[in-house]
mmCIF file of C-alpha atoms in Angstrom:
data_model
loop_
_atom_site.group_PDB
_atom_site.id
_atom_site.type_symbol
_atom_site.label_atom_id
_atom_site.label_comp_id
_atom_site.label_asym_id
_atom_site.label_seq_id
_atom_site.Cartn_x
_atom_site.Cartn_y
_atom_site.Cartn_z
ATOM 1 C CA UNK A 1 54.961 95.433 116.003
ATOM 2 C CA UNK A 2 50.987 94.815 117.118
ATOM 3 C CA UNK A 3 49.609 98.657 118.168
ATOM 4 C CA UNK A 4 48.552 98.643 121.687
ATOM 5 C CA UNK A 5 45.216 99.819 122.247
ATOM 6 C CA UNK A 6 44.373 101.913 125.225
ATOM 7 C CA UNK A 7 40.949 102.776 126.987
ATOM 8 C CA UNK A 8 41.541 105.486 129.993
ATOM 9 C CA UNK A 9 38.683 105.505 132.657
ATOM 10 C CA UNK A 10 38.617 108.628 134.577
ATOM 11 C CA UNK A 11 40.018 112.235 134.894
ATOM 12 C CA UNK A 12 43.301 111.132 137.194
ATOM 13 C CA UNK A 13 43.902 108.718 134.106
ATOM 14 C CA UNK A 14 45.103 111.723 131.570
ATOM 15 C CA UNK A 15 48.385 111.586 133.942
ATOM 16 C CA UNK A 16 49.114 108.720 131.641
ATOM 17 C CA UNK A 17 48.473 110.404 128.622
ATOM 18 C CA UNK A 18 51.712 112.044 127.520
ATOM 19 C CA UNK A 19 53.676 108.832 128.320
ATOM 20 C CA UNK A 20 51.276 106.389 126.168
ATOM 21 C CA UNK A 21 51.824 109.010 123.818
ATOM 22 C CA UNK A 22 55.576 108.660 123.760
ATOM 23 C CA UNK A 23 55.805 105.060 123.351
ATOM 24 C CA UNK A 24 55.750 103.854 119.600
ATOM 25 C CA UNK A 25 53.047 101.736 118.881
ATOM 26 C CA UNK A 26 50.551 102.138 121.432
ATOM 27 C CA UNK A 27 47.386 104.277 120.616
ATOM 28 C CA UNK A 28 44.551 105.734 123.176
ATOM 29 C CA UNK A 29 41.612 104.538 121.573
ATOM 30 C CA UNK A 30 38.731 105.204 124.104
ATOM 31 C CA UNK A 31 38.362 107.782 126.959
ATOM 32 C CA UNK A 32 35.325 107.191 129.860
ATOM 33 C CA UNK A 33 33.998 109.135 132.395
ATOM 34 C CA UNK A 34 30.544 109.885 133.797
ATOM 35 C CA UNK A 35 30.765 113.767 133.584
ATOM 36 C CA UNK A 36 29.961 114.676 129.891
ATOM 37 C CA UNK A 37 31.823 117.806 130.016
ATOM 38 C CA UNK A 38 35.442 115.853 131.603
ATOM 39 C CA UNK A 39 34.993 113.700 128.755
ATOM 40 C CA UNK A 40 34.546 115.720 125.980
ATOM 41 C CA UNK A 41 37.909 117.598 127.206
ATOM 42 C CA UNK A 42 39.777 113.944 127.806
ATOM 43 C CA UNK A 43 38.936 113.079 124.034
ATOM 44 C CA UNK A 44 40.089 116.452 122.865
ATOM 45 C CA UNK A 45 43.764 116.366 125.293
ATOM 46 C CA UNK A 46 44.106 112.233 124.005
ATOM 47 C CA UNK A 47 42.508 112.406 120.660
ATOM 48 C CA UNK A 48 40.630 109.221 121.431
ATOM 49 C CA UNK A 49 38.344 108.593 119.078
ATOM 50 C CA UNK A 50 35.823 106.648 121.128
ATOM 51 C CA UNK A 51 33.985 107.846 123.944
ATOM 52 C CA UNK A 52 32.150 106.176 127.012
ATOM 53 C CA UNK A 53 29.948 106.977 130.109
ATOM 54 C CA UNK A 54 29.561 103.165 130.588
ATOM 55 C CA UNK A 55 33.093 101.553 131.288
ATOM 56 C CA UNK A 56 31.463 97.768 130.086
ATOM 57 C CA UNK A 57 30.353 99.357 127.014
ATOM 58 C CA UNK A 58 34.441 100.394 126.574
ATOM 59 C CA UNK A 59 35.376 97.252 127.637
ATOM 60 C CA UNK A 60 33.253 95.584 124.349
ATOM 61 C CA UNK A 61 35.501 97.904 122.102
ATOM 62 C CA UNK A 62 38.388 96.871 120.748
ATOM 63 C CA UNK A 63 41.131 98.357 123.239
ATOM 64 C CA UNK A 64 43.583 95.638 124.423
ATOM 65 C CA UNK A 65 44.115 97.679 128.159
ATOM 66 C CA UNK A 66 42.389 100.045 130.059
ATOM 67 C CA UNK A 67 43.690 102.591 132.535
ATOM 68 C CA UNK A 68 41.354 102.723 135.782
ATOM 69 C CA UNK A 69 42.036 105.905 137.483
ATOM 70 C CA UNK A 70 38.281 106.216 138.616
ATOM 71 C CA UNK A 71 37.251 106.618 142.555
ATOM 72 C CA UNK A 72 39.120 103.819 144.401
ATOM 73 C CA UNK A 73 35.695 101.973 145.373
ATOM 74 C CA UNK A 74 35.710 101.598 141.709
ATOM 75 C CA UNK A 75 38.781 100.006 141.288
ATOM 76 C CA UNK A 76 38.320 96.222 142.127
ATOM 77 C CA UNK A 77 35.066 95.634 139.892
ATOM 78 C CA UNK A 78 36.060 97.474 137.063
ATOM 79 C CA UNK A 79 39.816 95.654 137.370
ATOM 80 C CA UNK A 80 37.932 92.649 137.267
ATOM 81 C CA UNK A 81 35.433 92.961 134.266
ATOM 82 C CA UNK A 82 38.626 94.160 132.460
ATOM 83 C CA UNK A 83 39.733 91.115 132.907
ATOM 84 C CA UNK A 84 37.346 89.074 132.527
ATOM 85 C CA UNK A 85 36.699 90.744 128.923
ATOM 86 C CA UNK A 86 40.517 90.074 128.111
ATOM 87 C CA UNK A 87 42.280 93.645 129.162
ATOM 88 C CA UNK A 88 44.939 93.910 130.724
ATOM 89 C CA UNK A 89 45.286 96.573 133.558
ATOM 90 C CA UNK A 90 46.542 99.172 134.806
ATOM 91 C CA UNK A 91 44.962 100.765 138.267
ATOM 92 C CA UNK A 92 45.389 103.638 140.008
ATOM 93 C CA UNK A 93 45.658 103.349 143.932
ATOM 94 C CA UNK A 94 44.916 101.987 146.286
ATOM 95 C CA UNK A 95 43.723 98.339 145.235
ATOM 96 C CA UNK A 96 41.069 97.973 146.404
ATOM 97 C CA UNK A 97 39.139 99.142 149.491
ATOM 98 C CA UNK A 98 38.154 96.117 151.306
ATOM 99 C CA UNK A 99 40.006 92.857 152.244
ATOM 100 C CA UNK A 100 37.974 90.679 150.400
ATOM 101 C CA UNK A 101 38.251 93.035 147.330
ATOM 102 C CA UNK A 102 42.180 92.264 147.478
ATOM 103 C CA UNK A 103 41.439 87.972 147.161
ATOM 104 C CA UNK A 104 38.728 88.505 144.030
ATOM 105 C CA UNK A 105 41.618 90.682 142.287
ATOM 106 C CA UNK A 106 44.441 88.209 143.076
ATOM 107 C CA UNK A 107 42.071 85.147 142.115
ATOM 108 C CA UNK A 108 40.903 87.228 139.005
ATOM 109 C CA UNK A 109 44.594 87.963 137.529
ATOM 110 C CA UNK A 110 45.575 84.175 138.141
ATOM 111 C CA UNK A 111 42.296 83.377 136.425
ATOM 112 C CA UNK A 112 41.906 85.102 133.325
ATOM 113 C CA UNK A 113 45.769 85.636 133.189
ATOM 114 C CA UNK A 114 45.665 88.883 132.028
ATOM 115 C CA UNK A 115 48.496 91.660 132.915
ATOM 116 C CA UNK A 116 47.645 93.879 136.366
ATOM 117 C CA UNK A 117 49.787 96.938 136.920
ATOM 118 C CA UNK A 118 48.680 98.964 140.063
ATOM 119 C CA UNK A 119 49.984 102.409 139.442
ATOM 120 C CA UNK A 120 52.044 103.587 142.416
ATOM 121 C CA UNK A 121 53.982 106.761 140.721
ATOM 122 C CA UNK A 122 55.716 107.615 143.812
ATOM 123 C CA UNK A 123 58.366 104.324 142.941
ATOM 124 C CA UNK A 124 59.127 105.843 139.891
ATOM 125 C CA UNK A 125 60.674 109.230 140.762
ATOM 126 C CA UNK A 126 64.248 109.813 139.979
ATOM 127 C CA UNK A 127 65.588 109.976 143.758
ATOM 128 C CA UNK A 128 63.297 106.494 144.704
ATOM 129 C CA UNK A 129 65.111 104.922 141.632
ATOM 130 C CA UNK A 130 68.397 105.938 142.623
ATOM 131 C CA UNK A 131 68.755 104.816 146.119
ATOM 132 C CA UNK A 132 67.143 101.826 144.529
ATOM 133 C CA UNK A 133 69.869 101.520 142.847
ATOM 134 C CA UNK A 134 72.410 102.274 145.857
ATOM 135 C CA UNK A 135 70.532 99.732 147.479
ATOM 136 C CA UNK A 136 70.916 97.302 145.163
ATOM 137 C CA UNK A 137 74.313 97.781 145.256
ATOM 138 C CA UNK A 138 74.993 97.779 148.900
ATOM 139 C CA UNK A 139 75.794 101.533 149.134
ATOM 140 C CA UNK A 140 73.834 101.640 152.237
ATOM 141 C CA UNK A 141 74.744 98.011 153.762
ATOM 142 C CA UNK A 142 71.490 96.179 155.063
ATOM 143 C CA UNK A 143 68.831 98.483 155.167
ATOM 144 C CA UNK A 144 66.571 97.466 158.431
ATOM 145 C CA UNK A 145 64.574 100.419 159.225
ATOM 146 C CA UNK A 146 61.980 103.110 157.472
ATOM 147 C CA UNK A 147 59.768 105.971 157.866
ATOM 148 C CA UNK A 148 57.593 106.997 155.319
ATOM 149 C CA UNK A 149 55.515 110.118 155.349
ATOM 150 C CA UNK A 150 52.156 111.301 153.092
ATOM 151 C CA UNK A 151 51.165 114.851 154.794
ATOM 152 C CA UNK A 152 48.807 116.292 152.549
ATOM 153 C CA UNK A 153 45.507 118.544 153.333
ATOM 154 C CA UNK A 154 42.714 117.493 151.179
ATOM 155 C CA UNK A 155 39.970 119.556 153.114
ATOM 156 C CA UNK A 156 39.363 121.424 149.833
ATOM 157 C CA UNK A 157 38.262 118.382 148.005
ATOM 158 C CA UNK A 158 35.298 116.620 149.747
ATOM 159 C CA UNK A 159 32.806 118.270 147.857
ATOM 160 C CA UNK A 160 32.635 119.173 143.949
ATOM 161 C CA UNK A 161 31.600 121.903 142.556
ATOM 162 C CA UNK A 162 28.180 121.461 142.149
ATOM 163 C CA UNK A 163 28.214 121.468 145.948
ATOM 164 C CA UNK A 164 27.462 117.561 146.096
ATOM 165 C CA UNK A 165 29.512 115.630 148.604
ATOM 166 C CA UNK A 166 32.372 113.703 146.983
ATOM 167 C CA UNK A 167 32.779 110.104 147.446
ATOM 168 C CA UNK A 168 36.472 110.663 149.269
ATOM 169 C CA UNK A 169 33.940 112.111 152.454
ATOM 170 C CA UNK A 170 32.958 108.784 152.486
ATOM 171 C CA UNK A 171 35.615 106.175 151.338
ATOM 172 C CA UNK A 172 38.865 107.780 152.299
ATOM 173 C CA UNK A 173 37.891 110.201 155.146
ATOM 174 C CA UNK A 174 34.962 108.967 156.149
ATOM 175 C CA UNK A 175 36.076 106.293 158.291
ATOM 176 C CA UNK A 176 39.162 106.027 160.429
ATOM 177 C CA UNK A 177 42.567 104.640 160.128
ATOM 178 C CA UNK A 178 45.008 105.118 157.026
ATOM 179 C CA UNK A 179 43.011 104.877 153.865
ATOM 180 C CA UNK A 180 46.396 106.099 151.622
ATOM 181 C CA UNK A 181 49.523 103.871 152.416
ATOM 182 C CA UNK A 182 50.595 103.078 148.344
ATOM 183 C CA UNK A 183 52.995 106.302 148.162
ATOM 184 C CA UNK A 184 54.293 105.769 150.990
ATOM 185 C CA UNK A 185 55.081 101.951 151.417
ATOM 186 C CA UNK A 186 55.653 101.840 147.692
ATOM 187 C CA UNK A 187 59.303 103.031 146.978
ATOM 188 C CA UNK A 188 59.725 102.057 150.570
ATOM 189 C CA UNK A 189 59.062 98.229 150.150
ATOM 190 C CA UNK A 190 61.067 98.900 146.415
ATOM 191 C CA UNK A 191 64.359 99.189 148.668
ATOM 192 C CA UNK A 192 63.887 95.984 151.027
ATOM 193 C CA UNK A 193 64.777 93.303 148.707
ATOM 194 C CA UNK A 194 61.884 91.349 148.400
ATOM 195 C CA UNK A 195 60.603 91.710 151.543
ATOM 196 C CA UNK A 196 56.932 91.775 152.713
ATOM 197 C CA UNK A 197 54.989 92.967 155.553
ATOM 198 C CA UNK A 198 53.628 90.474 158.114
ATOM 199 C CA UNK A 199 52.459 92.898 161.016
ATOM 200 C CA UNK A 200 51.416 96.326 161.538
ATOM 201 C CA UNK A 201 49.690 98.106 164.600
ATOM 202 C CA UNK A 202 48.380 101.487 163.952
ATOM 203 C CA UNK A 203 48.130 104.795 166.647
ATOM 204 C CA UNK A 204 46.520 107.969 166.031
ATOM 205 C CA UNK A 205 45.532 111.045 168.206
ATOM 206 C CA UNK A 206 42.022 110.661 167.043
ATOM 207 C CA UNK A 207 39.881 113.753 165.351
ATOM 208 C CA UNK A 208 41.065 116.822 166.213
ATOM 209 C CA UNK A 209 39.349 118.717 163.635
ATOM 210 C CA UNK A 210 35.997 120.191 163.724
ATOM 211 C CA UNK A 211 35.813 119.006 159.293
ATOM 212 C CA UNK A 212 32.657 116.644 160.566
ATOM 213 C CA UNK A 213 34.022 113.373 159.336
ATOM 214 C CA UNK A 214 35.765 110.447 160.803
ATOM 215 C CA UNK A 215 39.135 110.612 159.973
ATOM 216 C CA UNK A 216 42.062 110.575 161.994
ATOM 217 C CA UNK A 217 43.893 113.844 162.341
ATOM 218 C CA UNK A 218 46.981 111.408 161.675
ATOM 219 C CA UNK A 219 48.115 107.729 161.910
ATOM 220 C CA UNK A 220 51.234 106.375 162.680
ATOM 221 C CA UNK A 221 51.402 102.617 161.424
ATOM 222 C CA UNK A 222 54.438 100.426 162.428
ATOM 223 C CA UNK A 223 54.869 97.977 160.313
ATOM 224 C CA UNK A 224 56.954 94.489 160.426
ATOM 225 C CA UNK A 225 58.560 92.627 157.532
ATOM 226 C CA UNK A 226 59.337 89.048 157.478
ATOM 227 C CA UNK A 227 63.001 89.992 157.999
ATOM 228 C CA UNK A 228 62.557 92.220 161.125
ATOM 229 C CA UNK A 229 62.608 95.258 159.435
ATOM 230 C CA UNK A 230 60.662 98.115 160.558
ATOM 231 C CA UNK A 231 58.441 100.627 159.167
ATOM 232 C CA UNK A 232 56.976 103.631 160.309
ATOM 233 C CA UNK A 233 54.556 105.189 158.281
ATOM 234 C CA UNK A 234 52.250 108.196 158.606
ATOM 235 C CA UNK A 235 49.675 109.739 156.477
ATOM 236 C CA UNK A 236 47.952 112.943 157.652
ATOM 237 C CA UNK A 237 45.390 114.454 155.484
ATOM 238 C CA UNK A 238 42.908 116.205 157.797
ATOM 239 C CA UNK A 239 45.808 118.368 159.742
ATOM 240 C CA UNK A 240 46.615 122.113 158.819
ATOM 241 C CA UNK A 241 49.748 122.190 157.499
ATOM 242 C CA UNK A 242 51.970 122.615 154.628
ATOM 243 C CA UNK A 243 51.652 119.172 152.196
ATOM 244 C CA UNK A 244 54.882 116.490 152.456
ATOM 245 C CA UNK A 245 53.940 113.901 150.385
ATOM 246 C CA UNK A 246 57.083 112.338 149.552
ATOM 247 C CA UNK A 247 59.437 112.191 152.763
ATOM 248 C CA UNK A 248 61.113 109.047 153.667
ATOM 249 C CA UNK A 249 63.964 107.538 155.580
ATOM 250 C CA UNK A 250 65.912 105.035 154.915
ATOM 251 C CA UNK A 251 68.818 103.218 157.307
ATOM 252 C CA UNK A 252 70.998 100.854 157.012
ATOM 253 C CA UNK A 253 73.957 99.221 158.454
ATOM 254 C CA UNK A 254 75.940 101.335 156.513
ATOM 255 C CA UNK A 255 74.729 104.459 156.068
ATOM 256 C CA UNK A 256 71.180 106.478 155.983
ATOM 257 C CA UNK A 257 69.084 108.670 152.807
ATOM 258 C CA UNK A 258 66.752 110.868 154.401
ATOM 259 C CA UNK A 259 64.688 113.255 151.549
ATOM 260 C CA UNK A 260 64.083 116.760 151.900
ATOM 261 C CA UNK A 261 61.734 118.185 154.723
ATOM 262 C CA UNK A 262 60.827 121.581 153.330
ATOM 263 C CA UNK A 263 62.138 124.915 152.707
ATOM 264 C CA UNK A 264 66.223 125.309 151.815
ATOM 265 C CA UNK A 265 66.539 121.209 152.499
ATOM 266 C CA UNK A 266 67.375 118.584 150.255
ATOM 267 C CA UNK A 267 67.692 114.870 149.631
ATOM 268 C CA UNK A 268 70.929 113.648 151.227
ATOM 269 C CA UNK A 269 73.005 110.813 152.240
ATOM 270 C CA UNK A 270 75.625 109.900 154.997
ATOM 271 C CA UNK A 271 77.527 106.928 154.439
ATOM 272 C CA UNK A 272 80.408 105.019 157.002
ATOM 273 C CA UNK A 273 83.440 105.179 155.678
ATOM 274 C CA UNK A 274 87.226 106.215 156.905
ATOM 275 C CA UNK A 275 86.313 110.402 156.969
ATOM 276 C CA UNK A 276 83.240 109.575 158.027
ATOM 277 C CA UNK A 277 82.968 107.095 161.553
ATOM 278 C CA UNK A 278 80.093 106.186 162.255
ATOM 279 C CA UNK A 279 79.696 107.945 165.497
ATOM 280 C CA UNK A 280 79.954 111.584 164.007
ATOM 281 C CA UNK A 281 78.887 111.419 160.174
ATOM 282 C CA UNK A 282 77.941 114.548 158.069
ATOM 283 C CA UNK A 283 75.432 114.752 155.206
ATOM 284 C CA UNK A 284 75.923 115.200 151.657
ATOM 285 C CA UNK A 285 73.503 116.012 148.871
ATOM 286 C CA UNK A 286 72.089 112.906 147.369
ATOM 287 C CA UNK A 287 72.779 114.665 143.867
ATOM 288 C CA UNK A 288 76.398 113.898 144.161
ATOM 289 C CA UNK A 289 75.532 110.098 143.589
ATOM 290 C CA UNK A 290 73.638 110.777 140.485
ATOM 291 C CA UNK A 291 75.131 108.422 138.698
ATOM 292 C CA UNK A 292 73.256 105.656 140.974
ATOM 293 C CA UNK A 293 70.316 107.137 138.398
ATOM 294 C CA UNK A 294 69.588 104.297 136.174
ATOM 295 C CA UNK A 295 71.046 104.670 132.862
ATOM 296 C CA UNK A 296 66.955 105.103 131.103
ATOM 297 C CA UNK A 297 66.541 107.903 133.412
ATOM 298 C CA UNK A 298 69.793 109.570 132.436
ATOM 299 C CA UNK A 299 69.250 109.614 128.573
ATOM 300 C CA UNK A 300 65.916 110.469 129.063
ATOM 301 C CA UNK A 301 64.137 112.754 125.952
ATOM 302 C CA UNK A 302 63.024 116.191 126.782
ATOM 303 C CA UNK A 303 59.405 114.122 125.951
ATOM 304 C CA UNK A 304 59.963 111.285 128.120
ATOM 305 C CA UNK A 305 60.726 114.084 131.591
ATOM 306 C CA UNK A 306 58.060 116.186 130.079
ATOM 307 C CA UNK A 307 55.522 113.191 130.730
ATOM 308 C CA UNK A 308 56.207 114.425 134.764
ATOM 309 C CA UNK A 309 57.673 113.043 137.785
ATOM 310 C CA UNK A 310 60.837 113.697 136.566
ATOM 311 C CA UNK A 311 59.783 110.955 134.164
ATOM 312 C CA UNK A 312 58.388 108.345 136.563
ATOM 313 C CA UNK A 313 55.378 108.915 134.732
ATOM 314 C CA UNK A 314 56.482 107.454 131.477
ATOM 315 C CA UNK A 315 58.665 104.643 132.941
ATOM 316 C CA UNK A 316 55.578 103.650 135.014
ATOM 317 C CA UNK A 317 53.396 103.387 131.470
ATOM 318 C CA UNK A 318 57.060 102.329 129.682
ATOM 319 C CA UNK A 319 56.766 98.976 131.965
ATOM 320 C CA UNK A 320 53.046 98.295 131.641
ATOM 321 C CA UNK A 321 53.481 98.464 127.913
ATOM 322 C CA UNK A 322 56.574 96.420 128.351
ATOM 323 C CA UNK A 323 54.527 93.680 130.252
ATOM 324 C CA UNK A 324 51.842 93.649 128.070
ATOM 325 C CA UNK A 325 53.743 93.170 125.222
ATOM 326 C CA UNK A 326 55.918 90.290 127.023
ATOM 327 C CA UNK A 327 53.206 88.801 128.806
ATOM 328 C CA UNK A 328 55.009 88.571 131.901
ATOM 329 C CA UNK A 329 53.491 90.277 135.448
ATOM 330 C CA UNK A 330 55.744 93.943 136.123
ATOM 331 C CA UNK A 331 57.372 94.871 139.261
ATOM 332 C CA UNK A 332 54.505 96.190 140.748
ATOM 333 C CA UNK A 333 52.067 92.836 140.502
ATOM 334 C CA UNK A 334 48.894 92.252 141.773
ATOM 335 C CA UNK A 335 50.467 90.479 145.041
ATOM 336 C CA UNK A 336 52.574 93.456 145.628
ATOM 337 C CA UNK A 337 49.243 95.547 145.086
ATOM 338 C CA UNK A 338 47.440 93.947 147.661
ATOM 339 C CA UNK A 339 50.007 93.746 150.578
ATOM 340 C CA UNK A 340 50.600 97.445 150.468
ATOM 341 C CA UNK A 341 46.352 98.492 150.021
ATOM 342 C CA UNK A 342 45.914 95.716 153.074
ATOM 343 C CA UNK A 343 48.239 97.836 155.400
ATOM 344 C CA UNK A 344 45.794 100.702 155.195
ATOM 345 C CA UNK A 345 42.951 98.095 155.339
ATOM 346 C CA UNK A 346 43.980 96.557 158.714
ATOM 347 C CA UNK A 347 45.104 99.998 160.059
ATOM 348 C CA UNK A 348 40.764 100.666 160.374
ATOM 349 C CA UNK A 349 40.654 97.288 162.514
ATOM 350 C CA UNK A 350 43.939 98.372 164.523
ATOM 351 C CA UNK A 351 43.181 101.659 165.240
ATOM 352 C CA UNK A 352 39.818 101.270 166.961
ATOM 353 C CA UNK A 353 41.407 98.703 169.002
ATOM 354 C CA UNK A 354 44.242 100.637 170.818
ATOM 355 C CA UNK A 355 46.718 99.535 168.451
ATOM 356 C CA UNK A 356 46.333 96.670 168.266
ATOM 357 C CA UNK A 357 48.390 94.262 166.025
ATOM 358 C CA UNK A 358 47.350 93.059 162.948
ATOM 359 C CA UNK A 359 48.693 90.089 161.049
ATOM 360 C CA UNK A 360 48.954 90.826 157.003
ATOM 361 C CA UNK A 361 47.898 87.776 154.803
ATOM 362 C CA UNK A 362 50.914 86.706 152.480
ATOM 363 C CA UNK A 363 49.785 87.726 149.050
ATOM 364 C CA UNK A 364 51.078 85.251 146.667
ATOM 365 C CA UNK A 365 49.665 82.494 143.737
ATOM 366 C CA UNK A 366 47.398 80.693 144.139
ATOM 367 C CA UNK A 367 47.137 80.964 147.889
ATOM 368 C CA UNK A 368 44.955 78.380 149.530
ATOM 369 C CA UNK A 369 41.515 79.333 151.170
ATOM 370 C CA UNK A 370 42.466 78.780 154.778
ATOM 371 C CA UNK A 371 45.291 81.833 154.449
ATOM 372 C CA UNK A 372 42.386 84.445 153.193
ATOM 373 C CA UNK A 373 41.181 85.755 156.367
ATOM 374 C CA UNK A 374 41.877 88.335 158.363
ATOM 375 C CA UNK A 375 43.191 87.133 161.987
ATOM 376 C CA UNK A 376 42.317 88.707 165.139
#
């Protein structure tokens, strides 16, 4: 079996590291970053032989795919010379950062062909697999409704050490609406069957913060799928509060998951059924359906968990490498990529509006020129 060679572009990138490292045959080659000194410690934790400060200059090595986990302006044109040069990637989120960003990556992956992965982690956790499973088995019935929650304070981290504003002042918090909707949406979207979004309109209570930046002290986004299902997501990363960064709800016809909230609360299920009517159901722990788990995550090594995420973060890599390999686009595509990034991307345009609703392009092949624009 061909060795997979692996460049890694930035610091959030060494999440990957210990599940490239656990897959046979695949070999991190090159490490690149702009800070000398985050380098020098990525090529000592990977054992990369090859470093970079100049991602094109990695990109003429001889690495067949490259992990882009630098600033999320960065993502789009360094996703794109990748593939241009004949990489195949693997991005963290979001996509991209503006709507036109999102047509140049779908028109780039249909045009070089190459494999594009975007790396939403959140899909891959052990209790998002297994009421994907449940789902998928009609545990719940039809699922028609959501909420989705990413509460997480990040007023620590808008300027680095050197005292130097960062560039999240600026491309995440410095402008309004939700800039952060992939770990949300993500395992949300993973339950709906092949759904997509057509329609979101996005509320806030504005700044209430004295931080100095634009930001939102919250959004709520409502978001419509081409089924009629509903969404309702929040992100809140400017409030003062204890971080949430994986709550969700899901209901269906028959029955609901809702995932822990905090303190002595867990995830947990209530399902119709003859002890159970509808009109006066209890909970139960979601653990006692563990073995929805898929079987992978169940005979899992002590490596495989210890790559974190309760080993999400080596199935995540596990199914890049798998595509790669196969040549055929993974679960989370570059259509899939897009939809979820433009949710946050049309929240900016709603939000300064009074809510006002947004209609989300359908991301899909080759999708004529008339259907790339943003409608108001």
């Amino acid at each position: 079996m061909k060795t997979i060679k692996v460049g890694i572009a930035g610091v959030r990138g060494l999440s990957t590291v210990m599940g490239l490292k656990a897959i046979e045959d695949v070999e991190i080659t090159a490490v690149c970053d702009l800070d000398e000194n985050v380098l020098r410690t990525a090529a000592e934790q990977t054992g990369a032989k090859k470093t970079y400060r100049i991602f094109d200059d990695m990109l003429e090595s001889d690495i067949d795919a490259v992990v882009i986990a630098t600033p999320m302006q960065c993502h789009v044109p360094q996703a794109i010379a990748a593939l241009e040069a004949g990489k195949h990637v693997m991005s963290e989120v979001t996509a991209g950062v503006t709507m036109d960003e999102l047509w140049w990556l779908c028109e780039s992956v249909e045009k070089y062909k190459g494999i594009y992965m975007m790396a939403e982690n959140y899909i891959y956790t052990p209790q998002v697999q297994m009421v994907k499973e449940m789902v998928r088995k009609g545990v719940f019935g039809e699922p028609y409704y959501a909420e989705c929650m990413y509460l997480h304070n990040i007023d620590g981290i808008f300027v680095y050490p050197n005292g130097k504003r960062s560039w999240r002042s600026y491309w995440q918090c410095g402008k309004r609406g939700n800039f952060y909707p992939t770990h949300s949406l993500g395992p949300v979207m993973t339950w709906m069957n092949d759904d997509r979004i057509t329609e979101i309109s996005t509320f806030s209570p504005g700044v209430r913060n004295d931080i100095g930046l634009k930001q939102d002290s919250g959004t709520t986004t409502m978001c419509r799928t081409e089924k009629g299902r509903l969404i309702n997501l929040r992100v809140d990363c400017m409030s003062p509060r204890p971080h949430n960064m994986t709550y969700y709800q899901l209901q269906g016809t028959g029955g609901i998951y809702q995932s822990s909230s905090g303190l002595t609360d867990q995830d947990k299920v209530s399902f119709i059924g003859p002890d159970n009517p509808h009109n006066n159901m209890h909970w139960e722990p979601l653990d006692k359906y563990r073995s929805y788990l898929p079987e992978r995550y169940q005979n899992a090594s002590a490596e495989q968990n210890g790559a974190g995420h309760g080993g999400g973060d080596f199935f995540i890599v596990e199914d890049f490498i798998n595509a790669v390999r196969s040549g055929i686009q993974p679960e989370i595509d570059v259509y899939k990529a897009c939809e979820w990034t433009a949710v946050g991307l049309l929240s900016e345009l709603s939000v300064v509006n009074n809510g006002r609703t947004m209609e989300v392009p359908h991301f899909r092949k080759n999708a004529p020129l008339s259907d790339k624009i943003v409608k108001l």
